[in-house]
XYZ file of N, CA and C in Angstrom:
246
model
N 25.195 -17.762 -3.099
C 25.043 -18.205 -1.722
C 26.061 -19.354 -1.389
N 26.625 -19.928 -2.464
C 27.550 -21.040 -2.212
C 28.946 -20.634 -2.510
N 29.178 -19.425 -2.958
C 30.491 -18.915 -3.359
C 31.245 -18.539 -2.093
N 32.423 -19.030 -1.839
C 33.184 -18.637 -0.616
C 33.643 -17.191 -0.735
N 33.743 -16.606 0.446
C 34.302 -15.211 0.551
C 35.766 -15.251 0.107
N 36.134 -14.348 -0.830
C 37.480 -14.415 -1.365
C 38.564 -14.136 -0.298
N 38.201 -13.452 0.754
C 39.181 -13.065 1.824
C 39.334 -14.152 2.810
N 38.139 -14.733 3.214
C 38.212 -15.705 4.328
C 38.109 -17.185 3.888
N 37.540 -17.342 2.642
C 37.285 -18.656 2.181
C 36.064 -19.361 2.723
N 35.346 -18.656 3.606
C 34.134 -19.166 4.246
C 32.916 -18.889 3.383
N 32.016 -19.899 3.374
C 30.695 -19.732 2.713
C 29.802 -19.027 3.673
N 29.098 -17.970 3.158
C 28.207 -17.176 4.035
C 27.117 -18.038 4.641
N 26.765 -17.780 5.907
C 25.675 -18.436 6.548
C 24.368 -17.870 6.052
N 23.324 -18.660 6.135
C 22.008 -18.225 5.695
C 21.538 -17.021 6.538
N 21.822 -16.989 7.813
C 21.489 -15.842 8.646
C 22.206 -14.566 8.166
N 23.430 -14.666 7.794
C 24.150 -13.475 7.275
C 23.558 -12.970 6.014
N 23.183 -13.883 5.079
C 22.540 -13.448 3.844
C 21.212 -12.802 4.119
N 20.435 -13.405 5.060
C 19.096 -12.833 5.338
C 19.279 -11.442 5.906
N 20.204 -11.309 6.916
C 20.445 -9.981 7.485
C 20.856 -8.916 6.517
N 21.722 -9.310 5.549
C 22.138 -8.323 4.533
C 21.014 -7.951 3.625
N 20.142 -8.933 3.253
C 18.958 -8.591 2.441
C 18.047 -7.649 3.162
N 17.783 -7.930 4.435
C 16.930 -7.051 5.206
C 17.497 -5.665 5.369
N 18.860 -5.589 5.521
C 19.473 -4.299 5.643
C 19.277 -3.463 4.415
N 19.506 -4.084 3.242
C 19.330 -3.402 1.971
C 17.860 -2.972 1.736
N 16.952 -3.832 2.093
C 15.533 -3.472 1.949
C 15.162 -2.325 2.823
N 15.662 -2.342 4.051
C 15.327 -1.156 4.920
C 15.933 0.124 4.492
N 17.039 0.101 3.792
C 17.673 1.321 3.385
C 16.760 2.071 2.318
N 15.944 1.296 1.669
C 15.086 1.955 0.727
C 13.938 2.712 1.421
N 13.695 2.467 2.679
C 12.702 3.142 3.462
C 13.254 4.291 4.317
N 14.533 4.212 4.673
C 15.105 5.206 5.587
C 15.080 6.608 4.969
N 15.505 6.753 3.722
C 15.573 8.070 3.044
C 14.237 8.751 3.074
N 13.154 8.127 2.495
C 11.896 8.706 2.553
C 11.330 9.002 3.916
N 11.619 8.112 4.826
C 11.136 8.335 6.253
C 11.778 9.521 6.880
N 13.086 9.679 6.691
C 13.800 10.816 7.218
C 13.279 12.115 6.572
N 13.041 12.112 5.256
C 12.527 13.219 4.541
C 11.149 13.590 5.051
N 10.281 12.652 5.242
C 8.966 12.893 5.712
C 8.974 13.505 7.147
N 9.871 12.997 7.982
C 10.002 13.506 9.345
C 10.470 14.937 9.332
N 11.404 15.235 8.499
C 11.904 16.612 8.377
C 10.858 17.557 7.854
N 10.122 17.101 6.845
C 9.035 17.896 6.324
C 8.018 18.188 7.384
N 7.603 17.182 8.116
C 6.659 17.418 9.213
C 7.175 18.463 10.222
N 8.451 18.386 10.588
C 9.039 19.329 11.531
C 9.014 20.750 10.951
N 9.441 20.906 9.678
C 9.498 22.213 9.040
C 8.116 22.795 8.944
N 7.043 22.011 8.628
C 5.706 22.514 8.491
C 5.215 22.896 9.883
N 5.486 22.059 10.918
C 5.056 22.340 12.239
C 5.633 23.638 12.803
N 6.791 23.943 12.362
C 7.480 25.245 12.883
C 7.259 26.392 11.936
N 6.545 26.171 10.865
C 6.208 27.309 9.951
C 4.722 27.176 9.545
N 3.848 27.586 10.405
C 2.421 27.407 10.194
C 1.890 28.142 8.922
N 2.521 29.270 8.578
C 2.121 29.937 7.361
C 2.394 29.105 6.142
N 3.482 28.428 6.122
C 3.838 27.569 4.928
C 2.960 26.341 4.871
N 2.629 25.813 6.103
C 1.693 24.648 6.217
C 0.326 25.055 5.692
N -0.176 26.246 6.027
C -1.453 26.732 5.569
C -1.422 26.780 4.022
N -0.391 27.334 3.445
C -0.270 27.445 1.984
C -0.289 26.029 1.332
N 0.448 25.116 1.911
C 0.571 23.762 1.335
C -0.801 23.079 1.389
N -1.473 23.225 2.499
C -2.802 22.589 2.619
C -3.808 23.209 1.578
N -3.713 24.502 1.432
C -4.578 25.166 0.399
C -4.229 24.691 -0.991
N -2.940 24.480 -1.266
C -2.534 23.949 -2.565
C -3.013 22.551 -2.813
N -2.955 21.694 -1.719
C -3.399 20.331 -1.876
C -4.955 20.321 -2.084
N -5.670 21.150 -1.283
C -7.097 21.280 -1.377
C -7.483 21.688 -2.784
N -6.716 22.598 -3.456
C -7.031 23.073 -4.784
C -6.954 21.916 -5.790
N -5.969 21.040 -5.584
C -5.771 19.893 -6.486
C -6.800 18.825 -6.246
N -7.112 18.559 -4.953
C -8.075 17.448 -4.638
C -9.483 17.914 -4.544
N -9.758 19.183 -4.695
C -11.110 19.797 -4.529
C -11.561 19.505 -3.079
N -10.612 19.335 -2.141
C -11.007 19.181 -0.743
C -11.510 17.800 -0.454
N -11.396 16.826 -1.351
C -11.840 15.456 -1.134
C -10.814 14.725 -0.288
N -11.159 14.329 0.921
C -10.172 13.593 1.806
C -9.885 12.228 1.327
N -10.699 11.644 0.431
C -10.439 10.312 -0.087
C -9.620 10.296 -1.379
N -9.231 11.476 -1.860
C -8.426 11.579 -3.052
C -7.069 11.079 -2.809
N -6.524 10.250 -3.638
C -5.164 9.707 -3.520
C -4.252 10.568 -4.450
N -3.398 11.347 -3.803
C -2.482 12.128 -4.522
C -1.549 11.257 -5.421
N -1.242 11.682 -6.602
C -0.417 10.970 -7.563
C 0.745 11.787 -7.952
N 1.793 11.195 -8.479
C 2.988 11.962 -8.984
C 2.587 12.996 -9.960
N 1.659 12.663 -10.866
C 1.232 13.607 -11.889
C 0.569 14.917 -11.314
N 0.088 14.772 -10.094
C -0.470 15.971 -9.486
C 0.515 17.059 -9.187
N 1.763 16.730 -9.156
C 2.832 17.744 -8.931
C 2.825 18.771 -10.028
N 2.487 18.364 -11.267
C 2.405 19.254 -12.407
C 1.274 20.260 -12.208
N 0.338 19.985 -11.379
C -0.803 20.845 -11.189
C -0.540 21.943 -10.092
N 0.609 21.822 -9.438
C 1.004 22.739 -8.403
C 1.308 24.113 -9.009
N 0.896 25.185 -8.348
C 1.186 26.506 -8.791
C 2.665 26.799 -8.561
N 3.245 27.637 -9.429
C 4.639 28.097 -9.185
C 4.566 29.144 -8.167
N 5.460 29.082 -7.154
C 5.465 30.069 -6.088
C 5.925 31.405 -6.632
N 5.418 32.525 -6.065
C 5.894 33.837 -6.485
C 7.309 34.049 -6.253
N 7.990 34.822 -7.025
C 9.439 35.097 -6.877
C 9.626 36.562 -6.408
């Protein structure tokens, strides 16, 4: 925070550092958010696929709406037919 910029010789302002930290933190959310939005669109435009996905999730959760899906649950997914 106290090291001058090698090109300008200026010490960065606290606001600049804050803005850069916030930018980098938000980048961690943009990818998953965009992926989730795209998934919602694809499912909304393919009701047959959405129905199969819901059935798959219900099979894993036994239909319990309070069940919190975990990463390990991916291993319980059935392999799609080829």
